[in-house]
C-alpha atoms as a printed R data frame, in Angstrom:
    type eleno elety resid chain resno      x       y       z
1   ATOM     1    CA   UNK     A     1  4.488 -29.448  57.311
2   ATOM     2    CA   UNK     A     2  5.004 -28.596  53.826
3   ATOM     3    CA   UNK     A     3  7.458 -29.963  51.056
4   ATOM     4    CA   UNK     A     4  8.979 -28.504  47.947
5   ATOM     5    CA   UNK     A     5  8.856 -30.842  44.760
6   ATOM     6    CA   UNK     A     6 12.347 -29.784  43.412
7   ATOM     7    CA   UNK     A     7 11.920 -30.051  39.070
8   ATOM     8    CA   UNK     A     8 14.534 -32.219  37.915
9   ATOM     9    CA   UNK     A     9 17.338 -30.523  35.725
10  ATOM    10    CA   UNK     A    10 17.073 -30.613  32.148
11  ATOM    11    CA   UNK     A    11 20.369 -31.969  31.506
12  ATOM    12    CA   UNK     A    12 19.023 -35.245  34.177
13  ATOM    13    CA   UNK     A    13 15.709 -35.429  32.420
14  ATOM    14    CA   UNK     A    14 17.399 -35.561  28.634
15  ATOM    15    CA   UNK     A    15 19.361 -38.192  29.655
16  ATOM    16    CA   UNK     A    16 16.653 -40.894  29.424
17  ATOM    17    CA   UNK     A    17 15.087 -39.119  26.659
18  ATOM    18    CA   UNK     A    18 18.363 -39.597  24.804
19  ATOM    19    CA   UNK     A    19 18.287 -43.155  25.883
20  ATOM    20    CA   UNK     A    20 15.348 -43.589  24.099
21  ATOM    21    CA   UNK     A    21 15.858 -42.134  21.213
22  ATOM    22    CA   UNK     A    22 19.405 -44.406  20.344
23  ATOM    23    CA   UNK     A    23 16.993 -47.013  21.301
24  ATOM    24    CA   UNK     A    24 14.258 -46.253  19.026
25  ATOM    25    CA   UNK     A    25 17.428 -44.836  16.278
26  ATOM    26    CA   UNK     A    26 19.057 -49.015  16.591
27  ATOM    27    CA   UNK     A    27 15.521 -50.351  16.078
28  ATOM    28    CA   UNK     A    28 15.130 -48.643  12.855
29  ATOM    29    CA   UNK     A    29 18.418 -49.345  11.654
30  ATOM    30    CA   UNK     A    30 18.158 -52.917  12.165
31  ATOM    31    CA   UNK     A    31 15.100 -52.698   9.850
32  ATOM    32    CA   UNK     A    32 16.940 -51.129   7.136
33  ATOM    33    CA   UNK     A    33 18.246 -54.095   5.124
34  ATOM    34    CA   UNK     A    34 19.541 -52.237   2.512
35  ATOM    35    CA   UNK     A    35 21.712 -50.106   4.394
36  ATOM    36    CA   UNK     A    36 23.412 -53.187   6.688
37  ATOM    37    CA   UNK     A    37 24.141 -54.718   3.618
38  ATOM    38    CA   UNK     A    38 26.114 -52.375   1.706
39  ATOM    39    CA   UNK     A    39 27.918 -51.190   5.067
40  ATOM    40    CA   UNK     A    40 28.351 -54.121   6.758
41  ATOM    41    CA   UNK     A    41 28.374 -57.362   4.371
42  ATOM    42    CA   UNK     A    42 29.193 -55.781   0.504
43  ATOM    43    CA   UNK     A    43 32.842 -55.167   1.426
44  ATOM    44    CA   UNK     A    44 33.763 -58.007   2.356
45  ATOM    45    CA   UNK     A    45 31.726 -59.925  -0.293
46  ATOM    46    CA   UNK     A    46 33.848 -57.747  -2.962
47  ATOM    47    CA   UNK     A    47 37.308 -58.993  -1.014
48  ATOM    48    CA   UNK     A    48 35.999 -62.312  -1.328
49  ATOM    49    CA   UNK     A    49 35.097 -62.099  -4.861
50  ATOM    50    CA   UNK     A    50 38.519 -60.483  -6.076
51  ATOM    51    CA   UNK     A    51 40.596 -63.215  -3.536
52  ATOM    52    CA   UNK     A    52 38.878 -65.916  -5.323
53  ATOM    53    CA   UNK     A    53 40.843 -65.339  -8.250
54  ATOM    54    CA   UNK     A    54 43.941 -66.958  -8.613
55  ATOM    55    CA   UNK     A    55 46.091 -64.463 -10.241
56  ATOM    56    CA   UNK     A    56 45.212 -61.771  -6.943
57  ATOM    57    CA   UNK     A    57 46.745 -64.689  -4.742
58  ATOM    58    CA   UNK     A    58 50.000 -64.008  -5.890
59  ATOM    59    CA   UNK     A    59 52.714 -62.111  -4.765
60  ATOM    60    CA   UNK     A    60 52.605 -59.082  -6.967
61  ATOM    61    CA   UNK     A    61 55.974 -56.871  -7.345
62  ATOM    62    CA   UNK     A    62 54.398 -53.293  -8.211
63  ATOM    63    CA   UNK     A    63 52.750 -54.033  -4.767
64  ATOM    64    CA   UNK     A    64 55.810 -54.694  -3.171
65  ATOM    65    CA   UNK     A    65 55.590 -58.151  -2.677
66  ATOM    66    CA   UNK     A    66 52.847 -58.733  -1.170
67  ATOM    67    CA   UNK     A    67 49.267 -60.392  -2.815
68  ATOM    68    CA   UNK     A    68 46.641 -58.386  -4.571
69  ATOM    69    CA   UNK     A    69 44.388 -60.072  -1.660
70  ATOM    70    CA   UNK     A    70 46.606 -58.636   1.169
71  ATOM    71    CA   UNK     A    71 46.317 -54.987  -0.368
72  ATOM    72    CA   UNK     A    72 42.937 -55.452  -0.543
73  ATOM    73    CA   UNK     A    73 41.670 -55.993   3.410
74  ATOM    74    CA   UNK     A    74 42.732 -52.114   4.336
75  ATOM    75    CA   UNK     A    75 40.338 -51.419   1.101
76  ATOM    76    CA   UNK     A    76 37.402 -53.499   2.527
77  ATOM    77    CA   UNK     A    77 37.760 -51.805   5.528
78  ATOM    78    CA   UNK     A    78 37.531 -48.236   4.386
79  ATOM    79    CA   UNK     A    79 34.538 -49.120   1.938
80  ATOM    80    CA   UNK     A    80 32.242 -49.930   4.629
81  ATOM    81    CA   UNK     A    81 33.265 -46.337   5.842
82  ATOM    82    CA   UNK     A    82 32.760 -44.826   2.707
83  ATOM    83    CA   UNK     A    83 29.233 -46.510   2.423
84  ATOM    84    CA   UNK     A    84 28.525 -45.527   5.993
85  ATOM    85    CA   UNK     A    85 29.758 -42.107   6.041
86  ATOM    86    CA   UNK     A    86 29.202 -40.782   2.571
87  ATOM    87    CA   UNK     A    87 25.906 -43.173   1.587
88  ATOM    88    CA   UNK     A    88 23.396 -44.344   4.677
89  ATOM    89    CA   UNK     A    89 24.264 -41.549   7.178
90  ATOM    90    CA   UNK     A    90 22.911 -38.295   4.916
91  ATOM    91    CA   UNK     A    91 19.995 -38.872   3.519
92  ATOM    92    CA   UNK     A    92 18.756 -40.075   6.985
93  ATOM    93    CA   UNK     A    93 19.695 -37.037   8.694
94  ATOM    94    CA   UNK     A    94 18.269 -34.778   6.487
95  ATOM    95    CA   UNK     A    95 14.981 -36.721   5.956
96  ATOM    96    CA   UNK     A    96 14.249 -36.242   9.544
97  ATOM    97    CA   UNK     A    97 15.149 -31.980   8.923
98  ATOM    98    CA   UNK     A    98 12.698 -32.402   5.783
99  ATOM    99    CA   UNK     A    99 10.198 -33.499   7.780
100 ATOM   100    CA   UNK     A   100 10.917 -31.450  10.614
101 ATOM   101    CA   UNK     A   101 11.365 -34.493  12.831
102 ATOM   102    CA   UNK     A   102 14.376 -32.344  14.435
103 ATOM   103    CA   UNK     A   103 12.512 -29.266  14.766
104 ATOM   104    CA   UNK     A   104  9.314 -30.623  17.116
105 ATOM   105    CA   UNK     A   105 12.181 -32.131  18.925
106 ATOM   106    CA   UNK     A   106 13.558 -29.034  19.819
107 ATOM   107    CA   UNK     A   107 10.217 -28.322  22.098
108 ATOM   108    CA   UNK     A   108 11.049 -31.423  24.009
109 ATOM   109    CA   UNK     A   109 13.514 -32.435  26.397
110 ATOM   110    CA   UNK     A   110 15.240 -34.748  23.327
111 ATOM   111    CA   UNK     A   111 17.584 -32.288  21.776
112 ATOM   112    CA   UNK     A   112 18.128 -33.129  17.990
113 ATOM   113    CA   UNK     A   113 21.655 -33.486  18.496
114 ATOM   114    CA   UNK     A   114 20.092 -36.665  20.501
115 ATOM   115    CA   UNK     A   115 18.812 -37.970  17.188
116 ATOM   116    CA   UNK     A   116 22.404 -36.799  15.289
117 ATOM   117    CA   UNK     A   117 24.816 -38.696  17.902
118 ATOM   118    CA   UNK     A   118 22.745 -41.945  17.837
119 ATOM   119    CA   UNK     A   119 23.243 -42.015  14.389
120 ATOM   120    CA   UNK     A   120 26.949 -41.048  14.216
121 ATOM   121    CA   UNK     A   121 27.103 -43.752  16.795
122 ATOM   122    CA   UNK     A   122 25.172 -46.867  14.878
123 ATOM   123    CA   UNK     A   123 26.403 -45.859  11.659
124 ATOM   124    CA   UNK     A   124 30.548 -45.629  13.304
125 ATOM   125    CA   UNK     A   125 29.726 -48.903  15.220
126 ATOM   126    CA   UNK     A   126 28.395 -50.737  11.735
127 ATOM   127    CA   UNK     A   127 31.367 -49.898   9.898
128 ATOM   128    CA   UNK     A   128 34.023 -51.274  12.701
129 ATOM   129    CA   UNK     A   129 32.216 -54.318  12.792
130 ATOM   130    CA   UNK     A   130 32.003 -54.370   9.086
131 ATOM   131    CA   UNK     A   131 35.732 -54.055   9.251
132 ATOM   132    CA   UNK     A   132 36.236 -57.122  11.970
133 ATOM   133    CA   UNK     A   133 34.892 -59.381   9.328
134 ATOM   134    CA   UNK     A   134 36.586 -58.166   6.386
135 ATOM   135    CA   UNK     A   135 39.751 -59.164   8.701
136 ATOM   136    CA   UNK     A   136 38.780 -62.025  10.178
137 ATOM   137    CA   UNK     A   137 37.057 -63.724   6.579
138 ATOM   138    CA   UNK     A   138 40.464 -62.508   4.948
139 ATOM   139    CA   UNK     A   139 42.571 -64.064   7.433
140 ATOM   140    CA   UNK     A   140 40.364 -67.648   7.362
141 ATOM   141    CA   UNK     A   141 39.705 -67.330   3.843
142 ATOM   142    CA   UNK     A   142 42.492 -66.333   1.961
143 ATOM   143    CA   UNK     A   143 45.608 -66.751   4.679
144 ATOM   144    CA   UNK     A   144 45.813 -62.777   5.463
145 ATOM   145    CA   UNK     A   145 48.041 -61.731   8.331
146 ATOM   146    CA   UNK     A   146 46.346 -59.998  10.898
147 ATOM   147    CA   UNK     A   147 47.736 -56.735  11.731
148 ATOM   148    CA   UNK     A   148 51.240 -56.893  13.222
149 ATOM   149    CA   UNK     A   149 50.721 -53.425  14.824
150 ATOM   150    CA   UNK     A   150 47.345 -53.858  16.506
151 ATOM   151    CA   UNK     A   151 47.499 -50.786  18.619
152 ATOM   152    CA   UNK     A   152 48.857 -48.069  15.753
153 ATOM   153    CA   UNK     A   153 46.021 -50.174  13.288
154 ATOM   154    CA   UNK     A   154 43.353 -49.607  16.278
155 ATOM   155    CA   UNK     A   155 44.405 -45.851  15.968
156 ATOM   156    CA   UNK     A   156 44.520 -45.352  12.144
157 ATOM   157    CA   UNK     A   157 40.675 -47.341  12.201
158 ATOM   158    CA   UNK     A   158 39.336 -44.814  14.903
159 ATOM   159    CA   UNK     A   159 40.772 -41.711  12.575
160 ATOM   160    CA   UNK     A   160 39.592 -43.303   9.538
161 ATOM   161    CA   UNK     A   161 36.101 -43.556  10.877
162 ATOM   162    CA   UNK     A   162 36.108 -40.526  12.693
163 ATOM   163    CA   UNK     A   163 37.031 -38.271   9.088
164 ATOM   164    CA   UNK     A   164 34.128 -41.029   6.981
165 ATOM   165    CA   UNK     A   165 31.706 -40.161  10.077
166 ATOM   166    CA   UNK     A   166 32.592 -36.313   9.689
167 ATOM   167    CA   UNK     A   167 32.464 -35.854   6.039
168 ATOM   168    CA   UNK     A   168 28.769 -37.499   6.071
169 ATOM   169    CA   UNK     A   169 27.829 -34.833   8.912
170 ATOM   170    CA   UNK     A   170 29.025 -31.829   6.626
171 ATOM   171    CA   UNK     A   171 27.013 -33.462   3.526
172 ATOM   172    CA   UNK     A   172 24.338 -33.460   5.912
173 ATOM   173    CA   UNK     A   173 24.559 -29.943   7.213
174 ATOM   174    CA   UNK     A   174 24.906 -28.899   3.767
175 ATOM   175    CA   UNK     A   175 21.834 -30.136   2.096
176 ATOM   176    CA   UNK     A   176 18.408 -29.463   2.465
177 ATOM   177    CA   UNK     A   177 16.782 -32.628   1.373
178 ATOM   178    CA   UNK     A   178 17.581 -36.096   1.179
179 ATOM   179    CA   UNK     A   179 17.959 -36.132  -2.749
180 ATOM   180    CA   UNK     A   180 20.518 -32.917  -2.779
181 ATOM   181    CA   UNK     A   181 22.348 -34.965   0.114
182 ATOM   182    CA   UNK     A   182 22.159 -38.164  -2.037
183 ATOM   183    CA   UNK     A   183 23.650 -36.138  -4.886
184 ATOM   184    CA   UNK     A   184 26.410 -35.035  -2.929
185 ATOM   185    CA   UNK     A   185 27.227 -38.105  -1.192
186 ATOM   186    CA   UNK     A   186 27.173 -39.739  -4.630
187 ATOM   187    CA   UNK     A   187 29.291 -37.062  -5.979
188 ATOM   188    CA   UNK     A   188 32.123 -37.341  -3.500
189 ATOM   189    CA   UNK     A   189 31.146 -41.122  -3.215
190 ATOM   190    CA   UNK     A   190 33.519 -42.262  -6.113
191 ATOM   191    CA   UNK     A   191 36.632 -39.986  -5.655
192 ATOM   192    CA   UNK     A   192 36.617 -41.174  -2.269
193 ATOM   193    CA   UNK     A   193 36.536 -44.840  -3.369
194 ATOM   194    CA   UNK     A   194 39.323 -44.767  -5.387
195 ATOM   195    CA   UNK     A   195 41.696 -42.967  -3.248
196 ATOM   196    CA   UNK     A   196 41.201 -45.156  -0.521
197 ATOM   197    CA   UNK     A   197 42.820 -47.793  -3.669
198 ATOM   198    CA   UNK     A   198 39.350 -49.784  -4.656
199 ATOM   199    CA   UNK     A   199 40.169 -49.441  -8.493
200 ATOM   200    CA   UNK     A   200 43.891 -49.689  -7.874
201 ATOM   201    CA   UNK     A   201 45.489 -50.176  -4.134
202 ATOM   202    CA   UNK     A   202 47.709 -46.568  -3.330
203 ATOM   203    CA   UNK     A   203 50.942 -48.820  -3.526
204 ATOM   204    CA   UNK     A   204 50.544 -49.634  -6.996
205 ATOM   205    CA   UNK     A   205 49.800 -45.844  -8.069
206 ATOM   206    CA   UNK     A   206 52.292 -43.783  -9.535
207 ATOM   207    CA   UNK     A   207 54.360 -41.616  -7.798
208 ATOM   208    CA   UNK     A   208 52.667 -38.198  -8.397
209 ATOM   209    CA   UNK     A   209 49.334 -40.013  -8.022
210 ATOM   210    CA   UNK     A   210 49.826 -41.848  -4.851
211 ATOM   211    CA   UNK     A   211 51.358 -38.397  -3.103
212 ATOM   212    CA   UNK     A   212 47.963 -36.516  -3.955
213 ATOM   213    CA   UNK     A   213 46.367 -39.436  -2.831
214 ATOM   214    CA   UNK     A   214 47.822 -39.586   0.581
215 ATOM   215    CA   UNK     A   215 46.882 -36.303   1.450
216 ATOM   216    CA   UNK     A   216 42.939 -37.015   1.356
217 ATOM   217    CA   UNK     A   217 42.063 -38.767   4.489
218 ATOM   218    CA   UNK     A   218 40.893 -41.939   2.784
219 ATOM   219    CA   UNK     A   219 44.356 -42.646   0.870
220 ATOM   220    CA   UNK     A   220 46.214 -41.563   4.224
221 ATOM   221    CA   UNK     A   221 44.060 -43.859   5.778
222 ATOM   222    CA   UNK     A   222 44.951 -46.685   3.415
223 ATOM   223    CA   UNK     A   223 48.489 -46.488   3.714
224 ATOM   224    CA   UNK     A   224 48.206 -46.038   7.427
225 ATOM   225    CA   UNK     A   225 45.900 -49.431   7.780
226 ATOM   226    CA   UNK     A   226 48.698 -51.103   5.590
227 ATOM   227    CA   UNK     A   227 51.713 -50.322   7.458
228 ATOM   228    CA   UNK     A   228 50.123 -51.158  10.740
229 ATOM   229    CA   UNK     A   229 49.302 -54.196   9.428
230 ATOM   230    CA   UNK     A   230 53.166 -54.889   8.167
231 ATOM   231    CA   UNK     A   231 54.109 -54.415  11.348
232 ATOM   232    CA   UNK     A   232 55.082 -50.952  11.404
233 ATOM   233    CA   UNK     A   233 53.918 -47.847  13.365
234 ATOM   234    CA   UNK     A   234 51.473 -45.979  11.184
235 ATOM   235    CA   UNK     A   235 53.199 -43.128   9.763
236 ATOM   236    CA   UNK     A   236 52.745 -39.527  11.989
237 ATOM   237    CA   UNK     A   237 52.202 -38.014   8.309
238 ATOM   238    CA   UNK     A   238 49.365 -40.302   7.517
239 ATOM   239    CA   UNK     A   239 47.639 -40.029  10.854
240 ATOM   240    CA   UNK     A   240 48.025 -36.228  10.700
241 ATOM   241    CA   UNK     A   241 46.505 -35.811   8.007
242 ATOM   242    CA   UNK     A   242 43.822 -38.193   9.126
243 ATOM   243    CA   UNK     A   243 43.568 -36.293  12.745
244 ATOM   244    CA   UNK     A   244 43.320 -33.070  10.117
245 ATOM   245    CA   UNK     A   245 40.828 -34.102   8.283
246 ATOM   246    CA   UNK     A   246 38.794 -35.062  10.712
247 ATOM   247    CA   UNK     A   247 39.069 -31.660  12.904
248 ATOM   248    CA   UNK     A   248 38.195 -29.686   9.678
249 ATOM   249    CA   UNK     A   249 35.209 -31.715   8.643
250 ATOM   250    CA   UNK     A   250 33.784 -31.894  12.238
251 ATOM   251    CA   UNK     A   251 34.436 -27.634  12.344
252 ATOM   252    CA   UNK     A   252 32.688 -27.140   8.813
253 ATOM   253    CA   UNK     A   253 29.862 -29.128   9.799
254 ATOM   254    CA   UNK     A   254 29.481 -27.292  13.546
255 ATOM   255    CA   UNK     A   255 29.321 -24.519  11.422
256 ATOM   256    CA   UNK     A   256 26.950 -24.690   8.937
257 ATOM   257    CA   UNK     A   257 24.506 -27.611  10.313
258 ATOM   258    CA   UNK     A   258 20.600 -26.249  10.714
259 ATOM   259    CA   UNK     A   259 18.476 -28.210  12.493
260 ATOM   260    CA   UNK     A   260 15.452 -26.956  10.241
């Protein structure tokens, strides 16, 4: 009697492969100080620095009303995006290309997109829990309203870390090194701050300003965060451009990512 040892499938044996390489991905990440700071604790640190002064506490008219501290949270919430997105994510990616980390992985049953998903993953999951605490320590803090519109606000959060998450893959499929994708990230770094309103919140811009603004996905996702949180479904326009953004970025970085 004879038996046939049947090899399993590559897709079945990848699978714990994968498995250990998002384990082995959260254990370094955990041992990057650095990085959890500035994604998930420097945002909210800056909301509670500007909400400790007493002039932001008050209602404010070019804002429509509302505090300086209210227009604020939706900022928090998109920095730790920005920082995740445009600053950590990068040079990590394309430290492991420089190295050719992703290339000796490609002889084994981890695929580098293994490596590449765990840290779209860890770097997506730091920034929505950076954003829980920018809400909940503005809401105990500094009497914010929660959002009103939890579901739409769910929605506009997912987008806006979806487009952060696919920006930092196209820096990363466009540079070769970790100091050209530091250069970039720092390049697009600050006009990405301030249209998502950390110099001056998108409500309080002028007119002309505010309209360019709202068509990059950070300033769309500002103004989508803040009506969600009034209350009020986000607006289709501001999600579009958000769901836009996010398809183009992915498609550009498809396209030109090398995994060596």
């Amino acid at each position: 009697m004879t038996s046939t040892l049947t090899p399993p499938s590559p897709g079945r044996a990848a699978r714990p492969a994968a498995a250990a390489v998002l384990k082995t991905e959260a254990t370094l990440f955990r041992r990057e100080p650095a990085g959890l700071f500035w994604i998930m604790v420097f945002p909210t640190v800056l909301l509670v620095v500007l909400g400790s002064i007493p002039g932001f506490r008050d209602p404010d008219k070019a804002l429509g009303g509302i505090r300086f501290v209210d227009a604020y949270v939706p900022v928090a919430v998109l920095l730790s995006m920005i920082m995740a997105g445009l600053q950590a994510m990068p040079p990590v990616i394309t430290g492991y290309r420089e190295r050719g980390i992703l290339r000796r992985m490609s002889a084994t049953p981890v695929r580098p997109s293994a490596v590449l998903g765990a840290q779209v993953g860890l770097h997506g999951a730091a920034a929505l829990v950076s954003a829980v605490l920018s809400l909940t320590v503005g809401r105990l803090a500094f009497d914010v309203a929660l959002p009103h519109q939890l579901v739409g606000y769910a929605l506009a959060l997912l987008l806006a870390v979806l487009s952060a998450l696919a920006l930092g893959a196209l820096i990363s499929a466009l540079s070769r090194t970790s100091k050209v994708a530091n250069a970039i990230g720092s390049a697009v770094f600050f006009p990405m701050m301030f249209s998502a309103g950390v110099w001056l919140p998108v409500q309080a811009m002028p007119d002309t300003l505010g309209r360019i603004v709202e068509l990059l996905p950070f300033g769309a996702a500002a103004q989508a965060l803040t009506e969600a949180a009034a209350g009020h479904w986000p607006g289709w326009d501001h999600l579009g451009i958000l769901a836009l953004w996010t398809v183009l970025l992915s498609a550009a970085a498809t396209r030109w990512f090398r995994w060596e």
